[in-house]
């Protein structure tokens, strides 16, 4: 087994390598399959974990577990890896884990949204909500503040913009902090706070946040409780329209042995 850390967020190639390493290390307990391809064509990996010697997963009651449906929320992928680690390391050691793998199965999908996560974990990260597929408009936004790592420090933070009408001032106790200006306060140095980024087509007056071209929210694309774009933005044109969601819906529909699920999200 290659070294694996749980305080690290793995990019797609490393995550793929580690998942397959579990299957190689524990062939009697872990199988890795692809349940479909993402919008950009990446395999969506599923780890099936059970003791295959006591029967195939499909013949056991199973729990669905998934993670990383939203692009930048990558920690659930590590949580899924840790879960796989606990199950595999505990089999034959911990009676409860041994028993559960002998009689039950787990379907663990650590990264529902590999494309969005790859953008979030890139050397120059780009943070979007979910899928990288442009929606609802496939055209470049024309104006507004576009969030970006302007100073190239690998983080997208907030900017202080000096403004006599600003609602914030520097904390007298800790200059790294901003505190609210009192409603009746005047005569000091005040600031507006904006997300780090650049403003396209600035008219000198109005600063709007630029709407991202990637407006999908995979979380809202499932058939249950689906609403149209006007009621629930990012829901997509119809339920399970997006390949990532479609892959999960198809898998769950084809596996009536799934008795419950936990979205690490
Ligand atoms: Zn989320």
PDB file of N, CA and C in Angstrom, residues 60-104:
ATOM      1  N   UNK A  60     -25.999  -8.665  -0.494  1.00  0.00           N
ATOM      2  CA  UNK A  60     -25.989  -8.231   0.911  1.00  0.00           C
ATOM      3  C   UNK A  60     -26.674  -6.862   1.032  1.00  0.00           C
ATOM      4  N   UNK A  61     -27.279  -6.597   2.171  1.00  0.00           N
ATOM      5  CA  UNK A  61     -27.754  -5.225   2.398  1.00  0.00           C
ATOM      6  C   UNK A  61     -26.564  -4.267   2.320  1.00  0.00           C
ATOM      7  N   UNK A  62     -26.779  -3.119   1.681  1.00  0.00           N
ATOM      8  CA  UNK A  62     -25.635  -2.235   1.430  1.00  0.00           C
ATOM      9  C   UNK A  62     -25.940  -0.798   1.832  1.00  0.00           C
ATOM     10  N   UNK A  63     -24.870  -0.103   2.199  1.00  0.00           N
ATOM     11  CA  UNK A  63     -24.953   1.320   2.510  1.00  0.00           C
ATOM     12  C   UNK A  63     -24.215   2.102   1.429  1.00  0.00           C
ATOM     13  N   UNK A  64     -24.874   3.113   0.896  1.00  0.00           N
ATOM     14  CA  UNK A  64     -24.249   4.024  -0.065  1.00  0.00           C
ATOM     15  C   UNK A  64     -23.577   5.165   0.710  1.00  0.00           C
ATOM     16  N   UNK A  65     -22.338   5.505   0.340  1.00  0.00           N
ATOM     17  CA  UNK A  65     -21.626   6.631   0.964  1.00  0.00           C
ATOM     18  C   UNK A  65     -20.989   7.441  -0.159  1.00  0.00           C
ATOM     19  N   UNK A  66     -21.153   8.760  -0.137  1.00  0.00           N
ATOM     20  CA  UNK A  66     -20.508   9.551  -1.190  1.00  0.00           C
ATOM     21  C   UNK A  66     -19.912  10.837  -0.647  1.00  0.00           C
ATOM     22  N   UNK A  67     -19.112  11.481  -1.492  1.00  0.00           N
ATOM     23  CA  UNK A  67     -18.464  12.721  -1.100  1.00  0.00           C
ATOM     24  C   UNK A  67     -18.110  13.596  -2.282  1.00  0.00           C
ATOM     25  N   UNK A  68     -17.864  14.857  -1.973  1.00  0.00           N
ATOM     26  CA  UNK A  68     -17.309  15.826  -2.927  1.00  0.00           C
ATOM     27  C   UNK A  68     -18.230  16.088  -4.117  1.00  0.00           C
ATOM     28  N   UNK A  69     -19.498  16.362  -3.807  1.00  0.00           N
ATOM     29  CA  UNK A  69     -20.425  16.709  -4.895  1.00  0.00           C
ATOM     30  C   UNK A  69     -20.218  18.160  -5.314  1.00  0.00           C
ATOM     31  N   UNK A  70     -19.825  18.996  -4.346  1.00  0.00           N
ATOM     32  CA  UNK A  70     -19.528  20.395  -4.653  1.00  0.00           C
ATOM     33  C   UNK A  70     -18.026  20.555  -4.853  1.00  0.00           C
ATOM     34  N   UNK A  71     -17.702  21.374  -5.849  1.00  0.00           N
ATOM     35  CA  UNK A  71     -16.345  21.390  -6.383  1.00  0.00           C
ATOM     36  C   UNK A  71     -15.263  21.556  -5.326  1.00  0.00           C
ATOM     37  N   UNK A  72     -15.417  22.585  -4.484  1.00  0.00           N
ATOM     38  CA  UNK A  72     -14.311  22.907  -3.581  1.00  0.00           C
ATOM     39  C   UNK A  72     -14.435  22.184  -2.242  1.00  0.00           C
ATOM     40  N   UNK A  73     -15.528  21.441  -2.047  1.00  0.00           N
ATOM     41  CA  UNK A  73     -15.717  20.738  -0.774  1.00  0.00           C
ATOM     42  C   UNK A  73     -15.065  19.363  -0.877  1.00  0.00           C
ATOM     43  N   UNK A  74     -13.732  19.385  -0.849  1.00  0.00           N
ATOM     44  CA  UNK A  74     -12.956  18.185  -1.147  1.00  0.00           C
ATOM     45  C   UNK A  74     -12.709  17.311   0.088  1.00  0.00           C
ATOM     46  N   UNK A  75     -12.954  17.849   1.287  1.00  0.00           N
ATOM     47  CA  UNK A  75     -12.631  17.047   2.478  1.00  0.00           C
ATOM     48  C   UNK A  75     -13.441  15.743   2.552  1.00  0.00           C
ATOM     49  N   UNK A  76     -14.686  15.696   2.056  1.00  0.00           N
ATOM     50  CA  UNK A  76     -15.380  14.400   2.090  1.00  0.00           C
ATOM     51  C   UNK A  76     -14.670  13.296   1.308  1.00  0.00           C
ATOM     52  N   UNK A  77     -13.889  13.647   0.291  1.00  0.00           N
ATOM     53  CA  UNK A  77     -13.110  12.611  -0.408  1.00  0.00           C
ATOM     54  C   UNK A  77     -12.121  11.963   0.546  1.00  0.00           C
ATOM     55  N   UNK A  78     -11.481  12.795   1.364  1.00  0.00           N
ATOM     56  CA  UNK A  78     -10.540  12.255   2.345  1.00  0.00           C
ATOM     57  C   UNK A  78     -11.283  11.451   3.405  1.00  0.00           C
ATOM     58  N   UNK A  79     -12.490  11.917   3.773  1.00  0.00           N
ATOM     59  CA  UNK A  79     -13.290  11.167   4.753  1.00  0.00           C
ATOM     60  C   UNK A  79     -13.652   9.792   4.196  1.00  0.00           C
ATOM     61  N   UNK A  80     -14.001   9.739   2.893  1.00  0.00           N
ATOM     62  CA  UNK A  80     -14.311   8.443   2.273  1.00  0.00           C
ATOM     63  C   UNK A  80     -13.080   7.537   2.267  1.00  0.00           C
ATOM     64  N   UNK A  81     -11.915   8.104   1.935  1.00  0.00           N
ATOM     65  CA  UNK A  81     -10.688   7.303   1.970  1.00  0.00           C
ATOM     66  C   UNK A  81     -10.439   6.762   3.375  1.00  0.00           C
ATOM     67  N   UNK A  82     -10.668   7.604   4.362  1.00  0.00           N
ATOM     68  CA  UNK A  82     -10.447   7.188   5.746  1.00  0.00           C
ATOM     69  C   UNK A  82     -11.421   6.068   6.128  1.00  0.00           C
ATOM     70  N   UNK A  83     -12.642   6.181   5.621  1.00  0.00           N
ATOM     71  CA  UNK A  83     -13.648   5.146   5.885  1.00  0.00           C
ATOM     72  C   UNK A  83     -13.189   3.815   5.283  1.00  0.00           C
ATOM     73  N   UNK A  84     -12.695   3.870   4.039  1.00  0.00           N
ATOM     74  CA  UNK A  84     -12.180   2.648   3.391  1.00  0.00           C
ATOM     75  C   UNK A  84     -11.009   2.088   4.204  1.00  0.00           C
ATOM     76  N   UNK A  85     -10.165   3.002   4.658  1.00  0.00           N
ATOM     77  CA  UNK A  85      -9.007   2.596   5.471  1.00  0.00           C
ATOM     78  C   UNK A  85      -9.456   1.873   6.745  1.00  0.00           C
ATOM     79  N   UNK A  86     -10.447   2.447   7.430  1.00  0.00           N
ATOM     80  CA  UNK A  86     -10.930   1.846   8.686  1.00  0.00           C
ATOM     81  C   UNK A  86     -11.535   0.464   8.438  1.00  0.00           C
ATOM     82  N   UNK A  87     -12.294   0.346   7.353  1.00  0.00           N
ATOM     83  CA  UNK A  87     -12.933  -0.939   7.064  1.00  0.00           C
ATOM     84  C   UNK A  87     -11.893  -2.007   6.729  1.00  0.00           C
ATOM     85  N   UNK A  88     -10.943  -1.637   5.862  1.00  0.00           N
ATOM     86  CA  UNK A  88      -9.971  -2.646   5.420  1.00  0.00           C
ATOM     87  C   UNK A  88      -9.008  -3.025   6.547  1.00  0.00           C
ATOM     88  N   UNK A  89      -8.550  -2.012   7.281  1.00  0.00           N
ATOM     89  CA  UNK A  89      -7.601  -2.304   8.368  1.00  0.00           C
ATOM     90  C   UNK A  89      -8.279  -3.041   9.514  1.00  0.00           C
ATOM     91  N   UNK A  90      -9.591  -2.814   9.670  1.00  0.00           N
ATOM     92  CA  UNK A  90     -10.287  -3.406  10.807  1.00  0.00           C
ATOM     93  C   UNK A  90     -10.770  -4.820  10.563  1.00  0.00           C
ATOM     94  N   UNK A  91     -10.859  -5.217   9.284  1.00  0.00           N
ATOM     95  CA  UNK A  91     -11.361  -6.557   8.991  1.00  0.00           C
ATOM     96  C   UNK A  91     -10.393  -7.612   9.521  1.00  0.00           C
ATOM     97  N   UNK A  92     -10.917  -8.551  10.298  1.00  0.00           N
ATOM     98  CA  UNK A  92     -10.055  -9.575  10.898  1.00  0.00           C
ATOM     99  C   UNK A  92      -9.392  -9.116  12.188  1.00  0.00           C
ATOM    100  N   UNK A  93      -9.545  -7.828  12.522  1.00  0.00           N
ATOM    101  CA  UNK A  93      -8.962  -7.276  13.749  1.00  0.00           C
ATOM    102  C   UNK A  93     -10.071  -6.895  14.732  1.00  0.00           C
ATOM    103  N   UNK A  94     -11.006  -6.110  14.235  1.00  0.00           N
ATOM    104  CA  UNK A  94     -12.109  -5.640  15.076  1.00  0.00           C
ATOM    105  C   UNK A  94     -13.327  -6.521  14.796  1.00  0.00           C
ATOM    106  N   UNK A  95     -13.872  -7.180  15.819  1.00  0.00           N
ATOM    107  CA  UNK A  95     -15.027  -8.072  15.571  1.00  0.00           C
ATOM    108  C   UNK A  95     -16.200  -7.361  14.903  1.00  0.00           C
ATOM    109  N   UNK A  96     -16.485  -6.133  15.301  1.00  0.00           N
ATOM    110  CA  UNK A  96     -17.647  -5.443  14.721  1.00  0.00           C
ATOM    111  C   UNK A  96     -17.432  -5.176  13.237  1.00  0.00           C
ATOM    112  N   UNK A  97     -16.239  -4.739  12.867  1.00  0.00           N
ATOM    113  CA  UNK A  97     -15.950  -4.454  11.455  1.00  0.00           C
ATOM    114  C   UNK A  97     -15.924  -5.755  10.652  1.00  0.00           C
ATOM    115  N   UNK A  98     -15.323  -6.786  11.218  1.00  0.00           N
ATOM    116  CA  UNK A  98     -15.285  -8.082  10.540  1.00  0.00           C
ATOM    117  C   UNK A  98     -16.708  -8.567  10.272  1.00  0.00           C
ATOM    118  N   UNK A  99     -17.546  -8.475  11.285  1.00  0.00           N
ATOM    119  CA  UNK A  99     -18.933  -8.938  11.154  1.00  0.00           C
ATOM    120  C   UNK A  99     -19.685  -8.137  10.093  1.00  0.00           C
ATOM    121  N   UNK A 100     -19.484  -6.836  10.109  1.00  0.00           N
ATOM    122  CA  UNK A 100     -20.261  -6.003   9.184  1.00  0.00           C
ATOM    123  C   UNK A 100     -19.811  -6.255   7.734  1.00  0.00           C
ATOM    124  N   UNK A 101     -18.534  -6.505   7.529  1.00  0.00           N
ATOM    125  CA  UNK A 101     -18.074  -6.773   6.157  1.00  0.00           C
ATOM    126  C   UNK A 101     -18.438  -8.193   5.711  1.00  0.00           C
ATOM    127  N   UNK A 102     -18.640  -9.079   6.654  1.00  0.00           N
ATOM    128  CA  UNK A 102     -19.066 -10.440   6.292  1.00  0.00           C
ATOM    129  C   UNK A 102     -20.536 -10.479   5.891  1.00  0.00           C
ATOM    130  N   UNK A 103     -21.314  -9.549   6.438  1.00  0.00           N
ATOM    131  CA  UNK A 103     -22.768  -9.625   6.248  1.00  0.00           C
ATOM    132  C   UNK A 103     -23.357  -8.439   5.500  1.00  0.00           C
ATOM    133  N   UNK A 104     -22.601  -7.390   5.288  1.00  0.00           N
ATOM    134  CA  UNK A 104     -23.104  -6.177   4.648  1.00  0.00           C
ATOM    135  C   UNK A 104     -22.098  -5.723   3.583  1.00  0.00           C
TER     136      UNK A 104
END
